[in-house]
mmCIF file with all atom_site columns, C-alpha atoms in Angstrom:
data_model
loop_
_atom_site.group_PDB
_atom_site.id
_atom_site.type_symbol
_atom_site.label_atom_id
_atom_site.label_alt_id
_atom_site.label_comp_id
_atom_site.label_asym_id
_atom_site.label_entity_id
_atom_site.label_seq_id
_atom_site.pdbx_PDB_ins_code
_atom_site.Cartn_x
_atom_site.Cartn_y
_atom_site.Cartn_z
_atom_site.occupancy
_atom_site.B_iso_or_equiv
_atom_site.pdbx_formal_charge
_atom_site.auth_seq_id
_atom_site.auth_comp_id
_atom_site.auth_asym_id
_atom_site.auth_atom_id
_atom_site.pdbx_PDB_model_num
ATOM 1   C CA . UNK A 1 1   ? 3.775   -50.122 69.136  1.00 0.00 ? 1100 UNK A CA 1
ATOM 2   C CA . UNK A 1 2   ? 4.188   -47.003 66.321  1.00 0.00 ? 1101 UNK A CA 1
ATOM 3   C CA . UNK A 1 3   ? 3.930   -48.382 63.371  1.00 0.00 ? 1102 UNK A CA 1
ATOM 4   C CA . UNK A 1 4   ? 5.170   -45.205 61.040  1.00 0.00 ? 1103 UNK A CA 1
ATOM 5   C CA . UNK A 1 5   ? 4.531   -45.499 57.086  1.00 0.00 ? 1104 UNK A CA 1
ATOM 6   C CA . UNK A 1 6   ? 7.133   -43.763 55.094  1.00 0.00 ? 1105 UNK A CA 1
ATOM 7   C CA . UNK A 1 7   ? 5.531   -42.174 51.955  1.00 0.00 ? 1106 UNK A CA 1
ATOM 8   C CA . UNK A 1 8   ? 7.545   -42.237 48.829  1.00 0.00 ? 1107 UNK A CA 1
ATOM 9   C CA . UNK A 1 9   ? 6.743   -40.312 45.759  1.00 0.00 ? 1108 UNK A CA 1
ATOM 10  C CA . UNK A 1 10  ? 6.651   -42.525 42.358  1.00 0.00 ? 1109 UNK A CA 1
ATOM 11  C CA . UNK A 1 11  ? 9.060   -40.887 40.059  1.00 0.00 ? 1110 UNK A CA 1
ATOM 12  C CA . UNK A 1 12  ? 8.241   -41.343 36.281  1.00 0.00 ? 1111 UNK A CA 1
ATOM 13  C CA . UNK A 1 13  ? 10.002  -43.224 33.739  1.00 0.00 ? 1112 UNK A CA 1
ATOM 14  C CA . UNK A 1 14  ? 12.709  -41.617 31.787  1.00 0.00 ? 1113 UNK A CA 1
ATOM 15  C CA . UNK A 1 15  ? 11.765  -41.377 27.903  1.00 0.00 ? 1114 UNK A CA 1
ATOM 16  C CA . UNK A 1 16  ? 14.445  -43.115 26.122  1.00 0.00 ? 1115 UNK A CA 1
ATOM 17  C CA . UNK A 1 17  ? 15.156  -39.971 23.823  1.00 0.00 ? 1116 UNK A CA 1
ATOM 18  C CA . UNK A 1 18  ? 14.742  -36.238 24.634  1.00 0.00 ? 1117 UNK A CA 1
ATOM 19  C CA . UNK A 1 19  ? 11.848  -34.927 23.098  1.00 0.00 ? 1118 UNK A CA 1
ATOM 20  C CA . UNK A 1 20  ? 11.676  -32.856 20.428  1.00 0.00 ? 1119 UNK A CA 1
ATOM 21  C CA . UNK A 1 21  ? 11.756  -28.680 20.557  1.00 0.00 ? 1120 UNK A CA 1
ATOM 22  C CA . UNK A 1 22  ? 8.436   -27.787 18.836  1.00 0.00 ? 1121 UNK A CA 1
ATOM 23  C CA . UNK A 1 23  ? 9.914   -24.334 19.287  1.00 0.00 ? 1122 UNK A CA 1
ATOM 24  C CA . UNK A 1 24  ? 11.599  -24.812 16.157  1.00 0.00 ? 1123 UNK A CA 1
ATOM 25  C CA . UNK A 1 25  ? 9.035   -25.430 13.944  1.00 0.00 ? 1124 UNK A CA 1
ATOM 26  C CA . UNK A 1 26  ? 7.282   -21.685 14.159  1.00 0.00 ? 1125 UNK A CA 1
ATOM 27  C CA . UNK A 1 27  ? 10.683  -20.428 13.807  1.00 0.00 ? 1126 UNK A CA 1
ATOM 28  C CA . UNK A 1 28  ? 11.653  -22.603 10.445  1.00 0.00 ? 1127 UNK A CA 1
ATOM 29  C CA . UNK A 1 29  ? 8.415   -21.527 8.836   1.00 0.00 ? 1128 UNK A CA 1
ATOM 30  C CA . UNK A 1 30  ? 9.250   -17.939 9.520   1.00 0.00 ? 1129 UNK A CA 1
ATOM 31  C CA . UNK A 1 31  ? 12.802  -18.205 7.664   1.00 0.00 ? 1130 UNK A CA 1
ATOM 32  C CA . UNK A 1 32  ? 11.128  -20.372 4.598   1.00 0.00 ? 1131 UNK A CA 1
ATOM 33  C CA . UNK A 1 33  ? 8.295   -17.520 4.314   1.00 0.00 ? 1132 UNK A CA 1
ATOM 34  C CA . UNK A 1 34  ? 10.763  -14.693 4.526   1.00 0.00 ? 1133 UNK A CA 1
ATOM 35  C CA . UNK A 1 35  ? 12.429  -16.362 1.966   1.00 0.00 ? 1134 UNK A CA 1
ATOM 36  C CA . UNK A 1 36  ? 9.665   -16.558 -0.331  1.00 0.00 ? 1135 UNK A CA 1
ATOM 37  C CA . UNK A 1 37  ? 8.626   -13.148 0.332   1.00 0.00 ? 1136 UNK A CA 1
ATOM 38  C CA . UNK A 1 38  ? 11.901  -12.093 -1.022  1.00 0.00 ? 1137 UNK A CA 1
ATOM 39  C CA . UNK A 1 39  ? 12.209  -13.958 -4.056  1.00 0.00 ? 1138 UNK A CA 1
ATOM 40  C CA . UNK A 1 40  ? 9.151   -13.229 -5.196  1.00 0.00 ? 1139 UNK A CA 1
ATOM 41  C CA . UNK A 1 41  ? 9.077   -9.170  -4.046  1.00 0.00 ? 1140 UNK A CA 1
ATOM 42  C CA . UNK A 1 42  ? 12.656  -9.628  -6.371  1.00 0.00 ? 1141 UNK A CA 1
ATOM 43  C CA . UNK A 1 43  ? 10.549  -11.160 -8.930  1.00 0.00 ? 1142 UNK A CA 1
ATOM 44  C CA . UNK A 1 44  ? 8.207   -8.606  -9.168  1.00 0.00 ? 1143 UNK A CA 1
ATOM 45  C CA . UNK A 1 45  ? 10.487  -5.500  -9.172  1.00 0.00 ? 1144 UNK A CA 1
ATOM 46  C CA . UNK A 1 46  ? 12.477  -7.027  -11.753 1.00 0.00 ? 1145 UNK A CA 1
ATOM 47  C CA . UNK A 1 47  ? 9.471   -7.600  -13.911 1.00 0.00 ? 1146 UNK A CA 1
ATOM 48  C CA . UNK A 1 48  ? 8.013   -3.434  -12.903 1.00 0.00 ? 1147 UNK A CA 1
ATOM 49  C CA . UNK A 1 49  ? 11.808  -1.652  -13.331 1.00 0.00 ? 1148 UNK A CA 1
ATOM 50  C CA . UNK A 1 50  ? 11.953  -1.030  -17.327 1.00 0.00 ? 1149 UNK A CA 1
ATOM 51  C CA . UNK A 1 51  ? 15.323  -2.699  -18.553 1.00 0.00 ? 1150 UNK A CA 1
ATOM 52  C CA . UNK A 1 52  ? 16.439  -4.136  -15.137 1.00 0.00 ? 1151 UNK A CA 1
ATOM 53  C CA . UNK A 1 53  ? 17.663  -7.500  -16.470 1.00 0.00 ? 1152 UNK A CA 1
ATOM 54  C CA . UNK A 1 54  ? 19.066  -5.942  -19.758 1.00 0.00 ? 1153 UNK A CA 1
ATOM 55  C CA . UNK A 1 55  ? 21.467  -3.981  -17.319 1.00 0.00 ? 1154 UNK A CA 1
ATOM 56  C CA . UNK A 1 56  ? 22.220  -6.524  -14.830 1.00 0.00 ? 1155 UNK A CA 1
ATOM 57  C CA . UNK A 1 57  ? 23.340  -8.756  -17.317 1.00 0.00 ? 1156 UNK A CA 1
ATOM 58  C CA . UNK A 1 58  ? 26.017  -6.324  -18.575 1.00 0.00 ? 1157 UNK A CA 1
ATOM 59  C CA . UNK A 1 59  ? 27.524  -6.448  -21.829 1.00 0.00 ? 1158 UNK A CA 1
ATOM 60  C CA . UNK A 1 60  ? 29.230  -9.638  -23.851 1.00 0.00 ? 1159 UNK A CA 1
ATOM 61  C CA . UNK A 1 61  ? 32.755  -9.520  -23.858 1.00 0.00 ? 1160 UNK A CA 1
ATOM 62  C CA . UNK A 1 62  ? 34.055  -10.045 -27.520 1.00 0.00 ? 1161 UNK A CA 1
ATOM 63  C CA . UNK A 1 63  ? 37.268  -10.891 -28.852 1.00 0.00 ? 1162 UNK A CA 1
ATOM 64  C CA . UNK A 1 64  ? 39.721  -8.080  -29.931 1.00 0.00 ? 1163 UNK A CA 1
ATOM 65  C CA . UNK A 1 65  ? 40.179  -10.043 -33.091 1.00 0.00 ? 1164 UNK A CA 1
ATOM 66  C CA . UNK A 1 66  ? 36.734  -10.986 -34.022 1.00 0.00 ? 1165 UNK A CA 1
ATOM 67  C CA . UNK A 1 67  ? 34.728  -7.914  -33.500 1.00 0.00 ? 1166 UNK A CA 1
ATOM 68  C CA . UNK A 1 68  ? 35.214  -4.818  -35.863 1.00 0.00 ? 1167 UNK A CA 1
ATOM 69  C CA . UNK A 1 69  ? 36.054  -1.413  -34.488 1.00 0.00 ? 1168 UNK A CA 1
ATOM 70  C CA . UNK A 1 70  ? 33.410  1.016   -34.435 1.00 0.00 ? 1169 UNK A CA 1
ATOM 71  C CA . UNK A 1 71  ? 32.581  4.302   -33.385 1.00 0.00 ? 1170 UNK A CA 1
ATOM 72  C CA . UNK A 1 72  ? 31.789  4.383   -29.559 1.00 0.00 ? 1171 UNK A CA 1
ATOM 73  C CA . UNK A 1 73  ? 28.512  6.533   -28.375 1.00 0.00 ? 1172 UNK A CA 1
ATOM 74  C CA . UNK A 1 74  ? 28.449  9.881   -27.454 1.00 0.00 ? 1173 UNK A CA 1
ATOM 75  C CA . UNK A 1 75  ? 29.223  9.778   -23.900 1.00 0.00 ? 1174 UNK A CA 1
ATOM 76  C CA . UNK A 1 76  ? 27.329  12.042  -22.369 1.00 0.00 ? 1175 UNK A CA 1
ATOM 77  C CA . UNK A 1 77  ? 24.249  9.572   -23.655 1.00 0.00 ? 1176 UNK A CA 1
ATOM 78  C CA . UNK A 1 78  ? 25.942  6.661   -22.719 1.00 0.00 ? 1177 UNK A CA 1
ATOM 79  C CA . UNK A 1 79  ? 25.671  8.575   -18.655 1.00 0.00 ? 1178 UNK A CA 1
ATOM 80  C CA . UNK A 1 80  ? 22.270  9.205   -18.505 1.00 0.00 ? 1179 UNK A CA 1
ATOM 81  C CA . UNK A 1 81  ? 20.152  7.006   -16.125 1.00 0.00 ? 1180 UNK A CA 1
ATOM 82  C CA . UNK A 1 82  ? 16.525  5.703   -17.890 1.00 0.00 ? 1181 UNK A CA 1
ATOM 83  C CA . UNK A 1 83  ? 13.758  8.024   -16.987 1.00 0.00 ? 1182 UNK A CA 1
ATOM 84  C CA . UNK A 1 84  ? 11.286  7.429   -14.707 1.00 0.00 ? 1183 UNK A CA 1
ATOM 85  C CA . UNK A 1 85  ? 7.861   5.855   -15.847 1.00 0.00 ? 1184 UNK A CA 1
ATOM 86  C CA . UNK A 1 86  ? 4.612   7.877   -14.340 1.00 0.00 ? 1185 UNK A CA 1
ATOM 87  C CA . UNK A 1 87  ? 0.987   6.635   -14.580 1.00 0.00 ? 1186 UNK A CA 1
ATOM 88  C CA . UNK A 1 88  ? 0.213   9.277   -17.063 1.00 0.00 ? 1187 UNK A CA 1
ATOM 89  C CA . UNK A 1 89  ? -3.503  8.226   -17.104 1.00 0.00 ? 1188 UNK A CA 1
ATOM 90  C CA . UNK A 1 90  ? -4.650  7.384   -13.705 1.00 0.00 ? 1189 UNK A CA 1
ATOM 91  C CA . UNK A 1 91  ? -7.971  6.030   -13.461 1.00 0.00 ? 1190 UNK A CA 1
ATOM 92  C CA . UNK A 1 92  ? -10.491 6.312   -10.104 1.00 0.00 ? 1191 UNK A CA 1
ATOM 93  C CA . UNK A 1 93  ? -9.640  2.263   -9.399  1.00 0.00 ? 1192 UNK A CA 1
ATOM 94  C CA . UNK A 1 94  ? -5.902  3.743   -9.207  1.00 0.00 ? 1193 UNK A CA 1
ATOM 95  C CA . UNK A 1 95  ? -7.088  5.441   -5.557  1.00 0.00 ? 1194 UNK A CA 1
ATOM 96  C CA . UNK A 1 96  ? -9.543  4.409   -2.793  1.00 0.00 ? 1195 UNK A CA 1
ATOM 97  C CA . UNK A 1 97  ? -11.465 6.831   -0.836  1.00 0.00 ? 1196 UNK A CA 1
ATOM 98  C CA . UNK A 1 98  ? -13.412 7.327   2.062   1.00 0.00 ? 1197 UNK A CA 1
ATOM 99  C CA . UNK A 1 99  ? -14.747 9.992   3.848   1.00 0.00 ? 1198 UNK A CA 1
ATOM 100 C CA . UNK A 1 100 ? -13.727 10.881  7.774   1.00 0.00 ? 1199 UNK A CA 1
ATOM 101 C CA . UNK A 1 101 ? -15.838 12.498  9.917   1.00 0.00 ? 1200 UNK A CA 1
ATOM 102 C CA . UNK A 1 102 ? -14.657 15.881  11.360  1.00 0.00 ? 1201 UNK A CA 1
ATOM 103 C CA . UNK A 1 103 ? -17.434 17.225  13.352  1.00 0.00 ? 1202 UNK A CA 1
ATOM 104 C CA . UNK A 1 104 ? -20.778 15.987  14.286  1.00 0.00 ? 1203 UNK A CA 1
ATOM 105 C CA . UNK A 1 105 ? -24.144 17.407  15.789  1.00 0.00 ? 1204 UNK A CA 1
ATOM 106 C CA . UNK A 1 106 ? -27.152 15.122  15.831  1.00 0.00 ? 1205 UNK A CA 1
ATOM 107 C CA . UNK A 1 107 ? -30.764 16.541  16.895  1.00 0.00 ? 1206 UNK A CA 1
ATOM 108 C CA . UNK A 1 108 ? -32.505 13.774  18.109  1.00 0.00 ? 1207 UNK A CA 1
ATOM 109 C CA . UNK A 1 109 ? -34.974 12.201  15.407  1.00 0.00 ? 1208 UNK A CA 1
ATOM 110 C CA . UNK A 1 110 ? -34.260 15.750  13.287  1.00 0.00 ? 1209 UNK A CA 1
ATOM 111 C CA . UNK A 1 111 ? -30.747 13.982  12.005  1.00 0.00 ? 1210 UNK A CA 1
ATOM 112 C CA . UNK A 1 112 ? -27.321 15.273  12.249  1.00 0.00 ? 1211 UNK A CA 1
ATOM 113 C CA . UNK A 1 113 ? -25.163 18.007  11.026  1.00 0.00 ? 1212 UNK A CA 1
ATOM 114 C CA . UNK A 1 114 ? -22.210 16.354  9.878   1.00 0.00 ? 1213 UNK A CA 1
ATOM 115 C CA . UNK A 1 115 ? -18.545 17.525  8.506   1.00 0.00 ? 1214 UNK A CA 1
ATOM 116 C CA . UNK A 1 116 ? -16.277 15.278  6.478   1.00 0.00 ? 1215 UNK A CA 1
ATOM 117 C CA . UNK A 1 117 ? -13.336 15.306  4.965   1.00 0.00 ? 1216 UNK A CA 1
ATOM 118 C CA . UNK A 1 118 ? -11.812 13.259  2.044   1.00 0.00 ? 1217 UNK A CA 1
ATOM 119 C CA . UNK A 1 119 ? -9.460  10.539  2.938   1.00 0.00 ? 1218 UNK A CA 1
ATOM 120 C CA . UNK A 1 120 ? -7.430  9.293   -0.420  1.00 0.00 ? 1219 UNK A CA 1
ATOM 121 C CA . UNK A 1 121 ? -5.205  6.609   -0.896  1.00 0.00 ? 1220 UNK A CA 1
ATOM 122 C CA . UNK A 1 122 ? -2.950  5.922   -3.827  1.00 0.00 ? 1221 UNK A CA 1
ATOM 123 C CA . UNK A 1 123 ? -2.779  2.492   -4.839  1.00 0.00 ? 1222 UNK A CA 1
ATOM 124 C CA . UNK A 1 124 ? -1.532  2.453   -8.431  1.00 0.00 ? 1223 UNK A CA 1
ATOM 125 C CA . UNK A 1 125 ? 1.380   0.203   -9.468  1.00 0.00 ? 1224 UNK A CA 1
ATOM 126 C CA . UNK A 1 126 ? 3.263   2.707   -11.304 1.00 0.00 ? 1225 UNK A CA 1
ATOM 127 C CA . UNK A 1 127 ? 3.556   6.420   -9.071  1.00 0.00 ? 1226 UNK A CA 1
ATOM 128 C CA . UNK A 1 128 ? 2.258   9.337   -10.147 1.00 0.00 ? 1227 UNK A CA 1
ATOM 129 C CA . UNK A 1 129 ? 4.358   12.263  -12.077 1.00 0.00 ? 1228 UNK A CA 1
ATOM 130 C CA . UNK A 1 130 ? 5.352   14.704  -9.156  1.00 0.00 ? 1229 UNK A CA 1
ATOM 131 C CA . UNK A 1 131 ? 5.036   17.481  -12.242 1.00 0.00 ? 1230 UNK A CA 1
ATOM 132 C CA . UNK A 1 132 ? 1.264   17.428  -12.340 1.00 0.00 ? 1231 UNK A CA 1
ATOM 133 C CA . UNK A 1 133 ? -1.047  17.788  -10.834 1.00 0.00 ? 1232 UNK A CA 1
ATOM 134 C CA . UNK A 1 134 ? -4.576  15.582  -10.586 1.00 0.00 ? 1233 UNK A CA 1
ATOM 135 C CA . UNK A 1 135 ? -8.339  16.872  -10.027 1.00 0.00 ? 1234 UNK A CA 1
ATOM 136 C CA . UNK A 1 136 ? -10.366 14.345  -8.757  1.00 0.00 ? 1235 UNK A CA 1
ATOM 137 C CA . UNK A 1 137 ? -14.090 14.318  -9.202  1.00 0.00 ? 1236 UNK A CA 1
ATOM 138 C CA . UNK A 1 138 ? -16.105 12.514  -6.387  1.00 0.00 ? 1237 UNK A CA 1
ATOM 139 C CA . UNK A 1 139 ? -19.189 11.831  -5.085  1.00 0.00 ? 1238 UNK A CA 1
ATOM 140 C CA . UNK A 1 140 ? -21.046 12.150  -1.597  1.00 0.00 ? 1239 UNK A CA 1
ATOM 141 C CA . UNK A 1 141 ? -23.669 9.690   -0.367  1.00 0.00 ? 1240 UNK A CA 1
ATOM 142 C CA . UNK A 1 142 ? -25.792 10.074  3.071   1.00 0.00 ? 1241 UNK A CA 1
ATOM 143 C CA . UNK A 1 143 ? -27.304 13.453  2.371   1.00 0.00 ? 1242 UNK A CA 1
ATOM 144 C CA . UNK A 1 144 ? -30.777 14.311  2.922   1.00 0.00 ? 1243 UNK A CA 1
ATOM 145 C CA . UNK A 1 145 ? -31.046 15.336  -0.319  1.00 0.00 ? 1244 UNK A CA 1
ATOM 146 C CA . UNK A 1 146 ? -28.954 13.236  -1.790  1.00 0.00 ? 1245 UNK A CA 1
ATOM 147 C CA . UNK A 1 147 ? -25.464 13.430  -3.398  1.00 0.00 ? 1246 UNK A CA 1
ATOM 148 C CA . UNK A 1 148 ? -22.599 15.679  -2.705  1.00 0.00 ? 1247 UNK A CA 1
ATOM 149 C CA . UNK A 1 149 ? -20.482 16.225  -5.939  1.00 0.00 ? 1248 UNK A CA 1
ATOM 150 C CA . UNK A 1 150 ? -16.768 17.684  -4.936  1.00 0.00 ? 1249 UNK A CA 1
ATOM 151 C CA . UNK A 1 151 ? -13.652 18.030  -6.340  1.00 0.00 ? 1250 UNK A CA 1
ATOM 152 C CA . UNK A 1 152 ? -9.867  18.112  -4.760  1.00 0.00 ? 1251 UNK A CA 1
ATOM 153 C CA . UNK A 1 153 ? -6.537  18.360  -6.337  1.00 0.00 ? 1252 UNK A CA 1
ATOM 154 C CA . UNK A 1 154 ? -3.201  16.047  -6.008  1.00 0.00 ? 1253 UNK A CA 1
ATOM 155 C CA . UNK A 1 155 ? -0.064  17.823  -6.363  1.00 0.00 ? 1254 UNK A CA 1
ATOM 156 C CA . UNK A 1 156 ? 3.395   16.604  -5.648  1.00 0.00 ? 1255 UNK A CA 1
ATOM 157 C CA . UNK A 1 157 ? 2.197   13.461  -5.286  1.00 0.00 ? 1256 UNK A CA 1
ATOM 158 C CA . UNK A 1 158 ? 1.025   14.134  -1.831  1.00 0.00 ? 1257 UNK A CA 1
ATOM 159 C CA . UNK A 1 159 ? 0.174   17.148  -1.482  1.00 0.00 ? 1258 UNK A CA 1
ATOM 160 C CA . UNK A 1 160 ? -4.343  17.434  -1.279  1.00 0.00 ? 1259 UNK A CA 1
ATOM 161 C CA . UNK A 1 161 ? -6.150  20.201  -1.485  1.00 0.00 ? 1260 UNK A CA 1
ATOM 162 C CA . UNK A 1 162 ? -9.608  19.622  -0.675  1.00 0.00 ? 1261 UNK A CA 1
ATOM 163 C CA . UNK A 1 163 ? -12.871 21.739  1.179   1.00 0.00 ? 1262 UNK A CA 1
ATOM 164 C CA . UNK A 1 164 ? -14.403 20.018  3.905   1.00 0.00 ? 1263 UNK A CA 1
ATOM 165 C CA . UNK A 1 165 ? -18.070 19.593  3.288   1.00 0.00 ? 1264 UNK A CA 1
ATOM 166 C CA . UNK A 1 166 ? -21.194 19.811  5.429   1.00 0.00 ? 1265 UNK A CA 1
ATOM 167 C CA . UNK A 1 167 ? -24.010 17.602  5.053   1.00 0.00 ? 1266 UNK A CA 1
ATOM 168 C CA . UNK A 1 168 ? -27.088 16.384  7.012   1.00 0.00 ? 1267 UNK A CA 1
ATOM 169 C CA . UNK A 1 169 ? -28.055 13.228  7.464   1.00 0.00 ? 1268 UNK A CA 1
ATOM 170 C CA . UNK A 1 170 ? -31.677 12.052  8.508   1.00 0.00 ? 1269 UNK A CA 1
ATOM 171 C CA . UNK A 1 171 ? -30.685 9.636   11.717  1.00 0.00 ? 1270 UNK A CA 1
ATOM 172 C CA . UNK A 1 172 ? -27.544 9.211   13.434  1.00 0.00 ? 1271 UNK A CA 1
ATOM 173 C CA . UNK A 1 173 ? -27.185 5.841   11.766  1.00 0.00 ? 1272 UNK A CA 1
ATOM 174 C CA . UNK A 1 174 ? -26.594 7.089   8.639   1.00 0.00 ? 1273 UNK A CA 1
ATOM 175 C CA . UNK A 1 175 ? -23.112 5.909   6.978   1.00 0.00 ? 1274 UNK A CA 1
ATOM 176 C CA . UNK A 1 176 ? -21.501 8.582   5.381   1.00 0.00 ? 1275 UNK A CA 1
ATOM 177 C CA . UNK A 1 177 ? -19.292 7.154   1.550   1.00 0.00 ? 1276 UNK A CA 1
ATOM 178 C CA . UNK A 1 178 ? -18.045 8.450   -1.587  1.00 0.00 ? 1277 UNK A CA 1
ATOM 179 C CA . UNK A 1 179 ? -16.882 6.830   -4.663  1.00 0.00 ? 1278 UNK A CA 1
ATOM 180 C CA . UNK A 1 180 ? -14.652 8.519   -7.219  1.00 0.00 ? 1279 UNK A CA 1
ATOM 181 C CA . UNK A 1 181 ? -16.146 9.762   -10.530 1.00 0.00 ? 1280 UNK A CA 1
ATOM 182 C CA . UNK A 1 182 ? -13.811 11.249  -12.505 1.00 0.00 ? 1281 UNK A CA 1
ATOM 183 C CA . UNK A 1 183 ? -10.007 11.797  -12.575 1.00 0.00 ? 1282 UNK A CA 1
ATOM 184 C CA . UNK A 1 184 ? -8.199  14.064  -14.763 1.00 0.00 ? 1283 UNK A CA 1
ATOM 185 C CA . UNK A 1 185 ? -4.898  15.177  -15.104 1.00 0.00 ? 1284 UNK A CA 1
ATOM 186 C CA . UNK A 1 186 ? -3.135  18.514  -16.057 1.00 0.00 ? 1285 UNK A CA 1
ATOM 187 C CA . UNK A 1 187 ? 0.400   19.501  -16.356 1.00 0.00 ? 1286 UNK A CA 1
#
């Protein structure tokens, strides 16, 4: 006689409760921290725009009866939107800089012939005035020789005028930097 043996798979237990989405979780954090991001990026620009509260509050309204008449403002001063403030005095820790490499030509153990280029960064809280115009005095280290002093101009904000400099270094290994020496500004 066959004897045949029927196989049957086990099927697990049902949990009594779905289980939870941890899906969820990543996506609650991102809402909370987006929301915290924008109260305190509010915070902070209504702590850096001059007289941003004062205005949003608007004025008191006073009783008819109470308040004595006086003479309003003129109103073409009344109109006029608050000026602008500009870092006036920026300082070198108002920028970063670093140099970028432009061309290179090593010799072997004779070094490299190397051209750079200044790479500047405004990172000052307040901007700049786009009416004038600031020289910036820096220095180049990885010369054979030693430093590199050069100076390039900020205009309009964003507008650099610079001269790309050649220098030789003694290996290929040598890392090219600059730090900022002096900033001065002119109208």
């Amino acid at each position: 006689m066959d004897e045949t043996t029927e196989a049957t798979a086990e099927i697990p237990p049902v949990p009594p409760y779905p289980p939870t989405s941890t899906r969820r979780r990543p996506v609650i954090a991102v809402i909370v921290g987006t929301v915290i991001i924008a109260a305190i990026s509010s915070g902070i620009t209504a702590i850096l725009v001059p007289g941003s509260d004062k205005e949003a509050a608007g004025p008191k309204p006073t009783s008819a009866k109470s308040a004595p008449a006086t003479p309003s403002e003129d109103p073409t001063e009344a109109s006029e939107e608050p000026e602008e403030a500009y870092n006036d005095i920026p300082t070198s820790t108002d920028f970063t800089l670093s140099m970028k490499t432009t061309k290179k030509q090593c010799f072997g153990s004779a070094g490299c012939a190397i051209t750079v280029e200044p790479n500047l960064s405004y990172v000052g809280a307040i901007s700049l005035d786009p009416e004038k115009t600031v020289s910036i005095t820096y220095e180049i280290h990885g010369d054979e020789s030693g430093p590199v002093i050069q100076t390039m101009e900020l205009s309009d904000r964003d507008r650099l005028t610079y001269t790309p400099v050649s220098i030789s270094t003694a290996d290929r290994s040598t890392k090219v930097t600059a730090e900022i020496t002096d900033v001065t500004v002119s109208s």
